[in-house]
Tab-separated table of C-alpha atoms and ligand atoms in Angstrom:
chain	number	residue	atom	x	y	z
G	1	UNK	CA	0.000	0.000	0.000
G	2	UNK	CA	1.263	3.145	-0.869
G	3	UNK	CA	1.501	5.884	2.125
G	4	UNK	CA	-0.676	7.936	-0.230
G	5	UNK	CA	-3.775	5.791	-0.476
G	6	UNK	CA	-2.682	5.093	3.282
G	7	UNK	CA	-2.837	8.621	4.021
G	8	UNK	CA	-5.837	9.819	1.261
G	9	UNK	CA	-8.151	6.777	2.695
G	10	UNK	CA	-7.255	7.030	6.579
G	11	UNK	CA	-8.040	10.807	6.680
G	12	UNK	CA	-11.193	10.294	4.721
G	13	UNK	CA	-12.425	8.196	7.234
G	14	UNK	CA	-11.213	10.452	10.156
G	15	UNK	CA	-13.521	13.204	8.112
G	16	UNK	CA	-16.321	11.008	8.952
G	17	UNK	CA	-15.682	8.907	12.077
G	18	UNK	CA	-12.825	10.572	14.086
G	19	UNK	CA	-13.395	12.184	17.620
G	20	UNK	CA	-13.122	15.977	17.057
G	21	UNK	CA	-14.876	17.066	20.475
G	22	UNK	CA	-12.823	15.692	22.791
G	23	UNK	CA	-12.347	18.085	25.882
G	24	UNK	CA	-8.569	18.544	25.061
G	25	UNK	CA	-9.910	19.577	21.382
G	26	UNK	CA	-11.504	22.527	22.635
G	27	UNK	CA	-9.673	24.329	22.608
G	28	UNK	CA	-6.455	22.485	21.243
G	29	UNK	CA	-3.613	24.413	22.957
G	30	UNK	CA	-0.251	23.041	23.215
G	31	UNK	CA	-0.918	22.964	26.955
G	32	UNK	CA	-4.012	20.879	27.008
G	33	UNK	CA	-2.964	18.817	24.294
G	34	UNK	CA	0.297	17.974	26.665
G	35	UNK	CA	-1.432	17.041	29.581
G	36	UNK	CA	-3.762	14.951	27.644
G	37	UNK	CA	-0.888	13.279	25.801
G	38	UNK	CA	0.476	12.344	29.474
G	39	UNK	CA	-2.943	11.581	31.040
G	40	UNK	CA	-3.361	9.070	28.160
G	41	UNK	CA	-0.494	7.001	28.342
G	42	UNK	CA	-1.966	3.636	29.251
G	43	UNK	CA	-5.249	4.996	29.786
G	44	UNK	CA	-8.170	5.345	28.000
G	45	UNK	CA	-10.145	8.170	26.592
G	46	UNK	CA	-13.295	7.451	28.295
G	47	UNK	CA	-11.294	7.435	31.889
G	48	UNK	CA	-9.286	10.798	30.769
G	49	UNK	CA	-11.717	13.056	30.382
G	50	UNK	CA	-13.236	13.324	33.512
G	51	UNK	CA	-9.468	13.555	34.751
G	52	UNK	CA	-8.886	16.068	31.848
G	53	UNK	CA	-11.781	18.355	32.583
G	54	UNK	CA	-10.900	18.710	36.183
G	55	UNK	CA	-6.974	19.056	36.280
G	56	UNK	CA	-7.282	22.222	33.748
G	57	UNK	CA	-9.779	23.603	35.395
G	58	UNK	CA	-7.714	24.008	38.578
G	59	UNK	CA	-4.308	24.478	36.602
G	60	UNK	CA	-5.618	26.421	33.242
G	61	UNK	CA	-1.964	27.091	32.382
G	62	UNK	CA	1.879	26.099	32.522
G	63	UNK	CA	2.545	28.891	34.964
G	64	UNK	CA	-0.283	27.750	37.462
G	65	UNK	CA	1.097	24.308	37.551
G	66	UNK	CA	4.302	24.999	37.896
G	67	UNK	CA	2.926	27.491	41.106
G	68	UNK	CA	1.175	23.968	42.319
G	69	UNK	CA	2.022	22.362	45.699
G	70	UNK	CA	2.634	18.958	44.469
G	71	UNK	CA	0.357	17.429	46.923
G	72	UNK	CA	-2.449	18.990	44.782
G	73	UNK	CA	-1.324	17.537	41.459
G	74	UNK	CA	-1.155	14.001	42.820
G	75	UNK	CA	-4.650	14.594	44.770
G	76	UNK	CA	-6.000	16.154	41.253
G	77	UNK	CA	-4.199	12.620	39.591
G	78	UNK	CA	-5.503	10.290	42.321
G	79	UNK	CA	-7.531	7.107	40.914
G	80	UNK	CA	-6.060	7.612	37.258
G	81	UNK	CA	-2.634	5.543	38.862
G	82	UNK	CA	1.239	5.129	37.117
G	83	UNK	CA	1.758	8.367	39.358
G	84	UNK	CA	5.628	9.054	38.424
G	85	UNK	CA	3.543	10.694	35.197
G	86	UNK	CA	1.882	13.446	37.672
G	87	UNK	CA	5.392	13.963	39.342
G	88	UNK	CA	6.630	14.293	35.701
G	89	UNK	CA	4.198	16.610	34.750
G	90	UNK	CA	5.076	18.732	37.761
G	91	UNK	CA	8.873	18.829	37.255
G	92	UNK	CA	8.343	19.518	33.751
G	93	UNK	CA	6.142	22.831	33.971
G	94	UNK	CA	8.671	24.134	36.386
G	95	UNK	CA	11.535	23.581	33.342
G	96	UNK	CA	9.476	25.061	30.954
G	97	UNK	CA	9.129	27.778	33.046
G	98	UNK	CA	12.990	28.420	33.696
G	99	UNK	CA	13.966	26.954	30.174
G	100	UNK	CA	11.617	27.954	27.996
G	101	UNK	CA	9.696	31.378	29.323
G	102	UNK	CA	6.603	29.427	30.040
G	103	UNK	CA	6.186	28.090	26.228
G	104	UNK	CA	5.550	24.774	25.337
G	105	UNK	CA	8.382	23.886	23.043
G	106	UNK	CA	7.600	23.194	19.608
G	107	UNK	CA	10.897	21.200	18.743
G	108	UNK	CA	11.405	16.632	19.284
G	109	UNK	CA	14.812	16.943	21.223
G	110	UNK	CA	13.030	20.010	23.081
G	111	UNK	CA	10.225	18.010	24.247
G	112	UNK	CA	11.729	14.837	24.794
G	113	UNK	CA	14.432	16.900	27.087
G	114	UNK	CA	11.282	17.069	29.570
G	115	UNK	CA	10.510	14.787	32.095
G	116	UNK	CA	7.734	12.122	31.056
G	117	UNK	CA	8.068	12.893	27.427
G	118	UNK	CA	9.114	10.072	24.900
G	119	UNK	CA	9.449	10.055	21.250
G	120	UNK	CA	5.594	9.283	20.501
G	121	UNK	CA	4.514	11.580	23.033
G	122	UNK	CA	6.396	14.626	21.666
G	123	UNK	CA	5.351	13.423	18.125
G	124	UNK	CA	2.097	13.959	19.315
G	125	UNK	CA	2.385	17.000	21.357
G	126	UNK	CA	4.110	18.486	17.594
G	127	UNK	CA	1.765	17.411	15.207
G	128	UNK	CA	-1.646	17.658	17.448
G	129	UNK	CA	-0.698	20.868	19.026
G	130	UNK	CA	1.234	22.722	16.289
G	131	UNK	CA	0.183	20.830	12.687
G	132	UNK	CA	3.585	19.736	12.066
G	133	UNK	CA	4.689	16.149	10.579
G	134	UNK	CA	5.824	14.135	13.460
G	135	UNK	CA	5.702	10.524	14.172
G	136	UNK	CA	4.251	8.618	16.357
G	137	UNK	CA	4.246	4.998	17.808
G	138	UNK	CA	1.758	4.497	20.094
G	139	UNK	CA	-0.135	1.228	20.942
G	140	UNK	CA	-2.495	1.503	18.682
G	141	UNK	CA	-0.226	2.207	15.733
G	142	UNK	CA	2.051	-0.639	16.770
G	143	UNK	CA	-0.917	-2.921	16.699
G	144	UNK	CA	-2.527	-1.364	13.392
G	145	UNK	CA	1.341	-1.704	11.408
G	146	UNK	CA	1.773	-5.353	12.885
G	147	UNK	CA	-1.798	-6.147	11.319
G	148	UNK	CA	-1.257	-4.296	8.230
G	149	UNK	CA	2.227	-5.627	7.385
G	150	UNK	CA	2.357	-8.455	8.611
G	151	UNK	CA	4.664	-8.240	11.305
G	152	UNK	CA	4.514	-11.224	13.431
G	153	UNK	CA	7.533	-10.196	16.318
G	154	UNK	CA	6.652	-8.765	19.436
G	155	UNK	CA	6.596	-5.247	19.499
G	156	UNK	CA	8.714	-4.493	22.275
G	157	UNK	CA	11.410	-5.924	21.121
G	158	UNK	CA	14.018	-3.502	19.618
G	159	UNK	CA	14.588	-4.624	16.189
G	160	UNK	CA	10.361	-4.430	15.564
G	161	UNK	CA	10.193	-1.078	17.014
G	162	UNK	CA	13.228	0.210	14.543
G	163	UNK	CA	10.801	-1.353	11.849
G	164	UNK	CA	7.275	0.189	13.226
G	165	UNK	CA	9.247	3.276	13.316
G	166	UNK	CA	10.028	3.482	10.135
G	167	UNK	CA	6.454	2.423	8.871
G	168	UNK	CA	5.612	5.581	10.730
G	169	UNK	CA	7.750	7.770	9.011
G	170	UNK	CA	7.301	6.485	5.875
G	171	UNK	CA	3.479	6.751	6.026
G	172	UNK	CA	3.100	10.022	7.772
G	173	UNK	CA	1.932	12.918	5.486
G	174	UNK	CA	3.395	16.120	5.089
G	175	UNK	CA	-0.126	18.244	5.080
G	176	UNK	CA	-2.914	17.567	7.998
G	177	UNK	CA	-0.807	16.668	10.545
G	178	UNK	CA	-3.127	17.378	13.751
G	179	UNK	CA	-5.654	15.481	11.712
G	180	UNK	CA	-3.713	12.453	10.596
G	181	UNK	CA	-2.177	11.650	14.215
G	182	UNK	CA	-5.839	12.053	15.574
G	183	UNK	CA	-7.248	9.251	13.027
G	184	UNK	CA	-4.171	6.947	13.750
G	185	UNK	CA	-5.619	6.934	17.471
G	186	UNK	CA	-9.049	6.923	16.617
G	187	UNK	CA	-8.258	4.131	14.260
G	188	UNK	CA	-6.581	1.889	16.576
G	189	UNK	CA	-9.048	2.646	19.694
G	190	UNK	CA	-12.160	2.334	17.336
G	191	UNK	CA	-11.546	-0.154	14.560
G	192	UNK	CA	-8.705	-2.185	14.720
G	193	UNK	CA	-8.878	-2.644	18.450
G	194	UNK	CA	-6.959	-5.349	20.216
G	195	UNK	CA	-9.499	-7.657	20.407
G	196	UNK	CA	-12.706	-8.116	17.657
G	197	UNK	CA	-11.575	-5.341	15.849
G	198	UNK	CA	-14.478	-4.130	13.191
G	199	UNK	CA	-12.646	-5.545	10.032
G	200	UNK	CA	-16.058	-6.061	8.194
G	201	UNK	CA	-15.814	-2.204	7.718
G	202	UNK	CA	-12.476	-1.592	7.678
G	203	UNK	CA	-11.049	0.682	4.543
G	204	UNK	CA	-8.330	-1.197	4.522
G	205	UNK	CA	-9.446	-4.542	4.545
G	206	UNK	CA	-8.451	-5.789	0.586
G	207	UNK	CA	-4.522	-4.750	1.768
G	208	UNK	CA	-4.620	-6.076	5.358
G	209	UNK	CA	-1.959	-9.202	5.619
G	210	UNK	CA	-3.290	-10.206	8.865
G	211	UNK	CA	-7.086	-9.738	7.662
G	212	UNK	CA	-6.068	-11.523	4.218
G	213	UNK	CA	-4.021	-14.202	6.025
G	214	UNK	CA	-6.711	-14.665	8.978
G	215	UNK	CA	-4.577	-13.922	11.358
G	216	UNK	CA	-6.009	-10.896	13.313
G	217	UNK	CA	-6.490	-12.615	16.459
G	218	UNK	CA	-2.686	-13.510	16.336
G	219	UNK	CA	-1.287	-10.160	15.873
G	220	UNK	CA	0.028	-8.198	17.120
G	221	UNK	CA	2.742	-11.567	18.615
G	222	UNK	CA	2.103	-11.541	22.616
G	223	UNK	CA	4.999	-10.270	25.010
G	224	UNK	CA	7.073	-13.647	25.752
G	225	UNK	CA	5.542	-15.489	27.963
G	226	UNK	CA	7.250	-14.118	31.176
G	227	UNK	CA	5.386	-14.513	34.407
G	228	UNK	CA	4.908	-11.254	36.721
G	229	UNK	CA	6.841	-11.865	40.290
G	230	UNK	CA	4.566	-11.458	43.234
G	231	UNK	CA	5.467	-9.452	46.041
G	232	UNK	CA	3.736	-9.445	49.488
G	233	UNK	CA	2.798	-6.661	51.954
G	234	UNK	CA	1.036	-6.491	54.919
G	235	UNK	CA	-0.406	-3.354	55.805
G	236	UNK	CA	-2.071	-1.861	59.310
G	237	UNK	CA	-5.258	-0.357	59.478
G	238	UNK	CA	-5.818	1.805	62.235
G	239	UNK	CA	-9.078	3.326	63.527
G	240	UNK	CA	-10.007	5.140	66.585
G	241	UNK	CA	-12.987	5.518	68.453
G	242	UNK	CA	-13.682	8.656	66.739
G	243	UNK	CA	-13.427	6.645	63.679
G	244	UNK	CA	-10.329	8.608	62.081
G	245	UNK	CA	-7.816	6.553	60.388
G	246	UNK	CA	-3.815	6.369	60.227
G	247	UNK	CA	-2.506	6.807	56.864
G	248	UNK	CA	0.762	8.099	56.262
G	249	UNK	CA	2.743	9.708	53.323
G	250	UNK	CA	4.654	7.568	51.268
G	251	UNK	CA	8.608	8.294	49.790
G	252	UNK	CA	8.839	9.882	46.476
G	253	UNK	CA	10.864	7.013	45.510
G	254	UNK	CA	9.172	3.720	44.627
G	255	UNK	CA	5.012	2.641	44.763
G	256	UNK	CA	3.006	5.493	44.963
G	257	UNK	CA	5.610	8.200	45.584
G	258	UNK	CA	4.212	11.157	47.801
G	259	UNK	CA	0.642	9.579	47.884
G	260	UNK	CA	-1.467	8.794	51.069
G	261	UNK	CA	-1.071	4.783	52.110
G	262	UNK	CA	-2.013	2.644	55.028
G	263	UNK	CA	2.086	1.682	56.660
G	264	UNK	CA	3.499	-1.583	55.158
G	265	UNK	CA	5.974	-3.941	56.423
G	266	UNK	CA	7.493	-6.446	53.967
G	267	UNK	CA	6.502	-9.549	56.824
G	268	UNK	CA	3.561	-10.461	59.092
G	269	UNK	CA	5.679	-10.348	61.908
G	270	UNK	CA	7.106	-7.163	61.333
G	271	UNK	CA	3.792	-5.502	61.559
G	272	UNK	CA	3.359	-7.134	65.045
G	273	UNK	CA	6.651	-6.707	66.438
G	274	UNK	CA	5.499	-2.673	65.612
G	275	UNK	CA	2.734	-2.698	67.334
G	276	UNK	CA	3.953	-4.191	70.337
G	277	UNK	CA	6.712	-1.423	70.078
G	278	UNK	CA	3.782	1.166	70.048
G	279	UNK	CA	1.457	-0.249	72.697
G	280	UNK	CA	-0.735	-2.045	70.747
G	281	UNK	CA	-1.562	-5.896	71.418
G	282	UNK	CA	-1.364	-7.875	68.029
G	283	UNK	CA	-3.479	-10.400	69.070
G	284	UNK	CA	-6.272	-7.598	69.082
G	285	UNK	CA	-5.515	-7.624	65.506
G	286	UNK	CA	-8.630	-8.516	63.109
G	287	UNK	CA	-6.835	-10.162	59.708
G	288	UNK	CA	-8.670	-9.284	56.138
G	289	UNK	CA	-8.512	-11.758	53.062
G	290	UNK	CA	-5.793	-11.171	51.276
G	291	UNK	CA	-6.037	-9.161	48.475
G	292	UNK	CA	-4.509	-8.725	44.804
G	293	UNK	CA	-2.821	-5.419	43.389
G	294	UNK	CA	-1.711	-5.554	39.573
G	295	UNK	CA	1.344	-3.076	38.580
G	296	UNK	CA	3.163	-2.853	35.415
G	297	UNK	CA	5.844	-5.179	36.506
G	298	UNK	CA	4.495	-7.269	39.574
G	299	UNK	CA	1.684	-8.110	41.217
G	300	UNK	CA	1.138	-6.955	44.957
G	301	UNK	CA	-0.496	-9.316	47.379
G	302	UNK	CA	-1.412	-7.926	50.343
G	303	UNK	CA	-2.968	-8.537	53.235
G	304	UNK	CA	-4.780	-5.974	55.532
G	305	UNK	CA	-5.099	-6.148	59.607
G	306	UNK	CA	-7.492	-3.979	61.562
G	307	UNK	CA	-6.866	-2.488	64.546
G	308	UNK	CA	-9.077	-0.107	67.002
G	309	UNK	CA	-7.294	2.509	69.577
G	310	UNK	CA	-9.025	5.064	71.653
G	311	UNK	CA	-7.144	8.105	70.556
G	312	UNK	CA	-4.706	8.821	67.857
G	313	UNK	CA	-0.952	7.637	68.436
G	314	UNK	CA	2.643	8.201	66.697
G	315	UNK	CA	3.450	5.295	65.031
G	316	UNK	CA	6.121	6.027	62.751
G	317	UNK	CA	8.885	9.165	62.159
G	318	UNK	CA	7.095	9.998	58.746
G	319	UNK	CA	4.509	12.514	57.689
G	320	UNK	CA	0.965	10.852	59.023
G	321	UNK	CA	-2.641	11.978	59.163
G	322	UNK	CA	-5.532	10.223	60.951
G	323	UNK	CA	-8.552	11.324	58.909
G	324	UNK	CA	-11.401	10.608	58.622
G	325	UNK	CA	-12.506	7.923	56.279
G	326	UNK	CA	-15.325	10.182	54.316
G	327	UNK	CA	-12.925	13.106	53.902
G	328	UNK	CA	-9.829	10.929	52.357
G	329	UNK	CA	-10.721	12.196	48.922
G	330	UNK	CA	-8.958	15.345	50.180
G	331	UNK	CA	-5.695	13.061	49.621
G	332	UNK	CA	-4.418	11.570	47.268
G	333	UNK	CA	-4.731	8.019	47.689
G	334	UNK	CA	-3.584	4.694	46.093
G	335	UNK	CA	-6.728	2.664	44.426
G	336	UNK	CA	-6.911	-0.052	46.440
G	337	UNK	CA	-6.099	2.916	49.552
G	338	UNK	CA	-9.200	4.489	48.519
G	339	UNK	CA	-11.312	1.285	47.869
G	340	UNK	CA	-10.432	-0.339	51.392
G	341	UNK	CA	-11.591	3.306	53.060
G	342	UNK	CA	-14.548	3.617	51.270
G	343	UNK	CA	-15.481	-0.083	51.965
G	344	UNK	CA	-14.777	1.518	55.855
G	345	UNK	CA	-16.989	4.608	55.241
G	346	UNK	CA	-19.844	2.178	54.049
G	347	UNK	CA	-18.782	-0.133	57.030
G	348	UNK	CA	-18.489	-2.780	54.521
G	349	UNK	CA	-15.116	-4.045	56.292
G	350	UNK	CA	-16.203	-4.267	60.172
G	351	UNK	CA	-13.889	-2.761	62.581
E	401	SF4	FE1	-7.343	-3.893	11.525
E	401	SF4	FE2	-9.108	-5.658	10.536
E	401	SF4	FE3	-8.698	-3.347	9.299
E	401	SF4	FE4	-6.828	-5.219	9.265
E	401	SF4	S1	-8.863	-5.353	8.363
E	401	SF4	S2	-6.522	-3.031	9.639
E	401	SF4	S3	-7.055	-6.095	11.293
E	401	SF4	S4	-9.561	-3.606	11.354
C-alpha cells in the first residue's frame, strides 16, 4: 500500500468517524494537548476526560502548575494511577518555566528533554498541538502496522520497534498533521482494536496481511511469555474511636511516591513486632482476606489487619494523618487505599 492511499483513505475516514470534540480539542492548545498526551499514556479516553476536565480547570496554564504544591497535582491525579507521570508533569512545567519562558516547546529533542516525554509523546504533542509532521508509535499504531504488514515479532522488542518506526515515518503525510495523528488513534481505539476489531468495515481490509491471512487474532505476537513476580505486603489499618484513620505519606521514591497509604511492612511479623513497640496488642488484631494489586511489573499481594485505639498515636517518624474515612478524597490516595476506606466509610469491612 502506498503511504498515499494510506494517508488519502485514513483521513477520509477520520472526516467522517474521528473524535473531534474531545475536551482537550476545545480548545487544542499546546498545553491541554500535553497534559492529555500524558494523562493518556496507558489509559483510556473514556477514563481521561473526567481527569482532563478537572486538572485544567484548577491548573488552566503552565505557569499555574508549575505554582502547584505537588500534593495537589497528585490529589488532582488520584484514581487515574502510574503516578511518576503526575510527578513528571510537575517537574516539567517548572523547566518550561525556567527553560523555555513558560512556552511549550515546539521542537522533538526540546520536548523529549522534559521529564515524562518520549518520542511518541512529543510526536504527538508536535503534530496535534502545532500541525507539524511528526511521528508517532503508540499502541495503537504498533498494533494497526503489525496487522497491516504483517509483522509477526513482538513489538517491544528492539529490532520491531526500529521497523514500526520506520512504517511511521514512511506513512506520515506532510499536510494535515493534527488530523492524521488524531485518526491513527481513533483508528486503533475504534476499529482495529486489540481484540474483535471491526474488520467487516475496515477501509483497509483488501490490503490487510493479517485480515487476508486470517490472522487478526494472532497479531500483534504476545509479550514472551514471562510470568509477573509477586510481592507481598502487609499493611495496618488503624481506627479510633472517633473513627479517624492512620494513613501516612509515602517516599517519592518507589510505589506510589508522595501519595497517602495505610504503613506496610514487607513480613507479618514485622507488623506485630510494631505494634507491640507502640502499645498495641497484636493479638487484638482482626486479619482481612488477602487481596490482589496488579502493577506494570508485579503483582502486589497484600494482606490488611485492623486495629481499634481510643485516641490517635505516633506510630512512625514519617509525615501521618488520621482522617477521617469520608474526607480521604482530600488526599491523594492509592486505588486499592481508597477502595479499602470507602469499603470503611460504608462499614463494609467491620472494625
Ligand atoms: Fe485492523 Fe481488521 Fe482493518 Fe486489518 S482489516 S486493519 S485487522 S480492522
Amino acid at each position: 500500500m502506498t503511504p498515499e492511499h494510506f494517508q488519502e483513505t485514513l483521513l477520509a475516514w477520520y472526516d467522517r468517524f474521528g473524535r473531534k470534540h474531545l475536551p482537550w480539542q476545545q480548545p487544542r492548545t499546546p498545553y491541554r494537548v500535553w497534559i492529555s498526551e500524558i494523562m493518556l499514556q496507558q489509559t483510556q479516553v473514556a477514563t481521561v476526560e473526567r481527569y482532563f476536565r478537572r486538572f485544567v480547570a484548577v491548573f488552566p496554564d503552565v505557569t499555574a502548575l508549575a505554582r502547584a504544591h505537588p500534593d495537589q497535582v497528585l490529589q488532582l491525579w488520584s484514581g487515574l494511577g502510574y503516578y511518576h507521570r503526575a510527578q513528571h508533569l510537575h517537574r516539567a512545567a517548572r523547566i518550561i518555566m525556567e527553560r523555555h519562558s513558560g512556552t511549550i516547546p515546539d521542537r522533538l529533542e526540546a520536548l523529549m528533554a522534559l521529564p515524562g516525554i518520549g518520542r511518541s509523546t512529543a510526536g504527538a504533542i508536535i503534530s496535534l498541538a502545532f500541525d507539524r509532521p511528526a511521528p508517532i508509535l503508540d499502541g495503537n499504531v504498533k498494533r494497526l502496522w503489525c496487522r497491516l504488514h504483517g509483522i509477526d515479532t513482538w513489538p517491544g522488542e528492539t529490532s520491531t520497534q526500529k521497523r514500526l518506526w520506520q512504517l511511521s515515518e514512511t506513512y506520515l503525510p506532510r499536510q494535515r498533521s493534527a488530523d492524521y495523528t488524531q485518526a491513527l488513534m481513533d483508528f486503533g481505539a475504534t476499529v482495529c482494536t486489540r481484540s474483535q476489531p471491526a474488520c467487516f468495515g475496515c477501509p483497509f481490509q483488501g490490503e490487510c496481511f493479517a485480515y487476508r491471512s486470517g490472522r487478526v487474532d494472532r497479531l500483534p505476537a504476545r509479550r514472551p511469555v514471562n510470568t509477573k513476580p509477586v510481592r507481598t505486603g502487609y499493611w495496618l489499618l488503624l481506627q479510633t474511636a472517633a473513627g479517624e484513620v492512620y494513613l501516612e505519606k509515602r517516599s517519592p521514591a518507589g510505589i506510589w511516591p508522595g501519595l497517602w497509604a495505610l504503613p506496610q511492612w514487607d513480613r507479618r511479623h514485622e507488623l506485630e513486632a510494631h505494634c507491640r513497640l507502640s502499645g498495641l496488642d497484636p493479638a487484638f488484631l482482626h486479619w482481612l482476606p488477602p487481596r490482589r494489586h496488579t502493577f506494570t511489573h508485579f503483582h502486589l499481594d497484600y494482606v490488611v489487619a485492623i486495629g481499634c485505639l481510643e485516641k490517635p498515636i505516633r506510630l512512625n517518624d514519617v509525615p501521618a494523618r488520621w482522617i477521617q474515612p469520608d474526607r480521604a478524597d482530600e488526599l491523594a490516595l492509592p486505588a486499592p487505599v481508597k477502595k479499602l476506606l470507602d469499603e470503611v466509610n460504608r462499614r463494609a469491612v467491620v472494625i
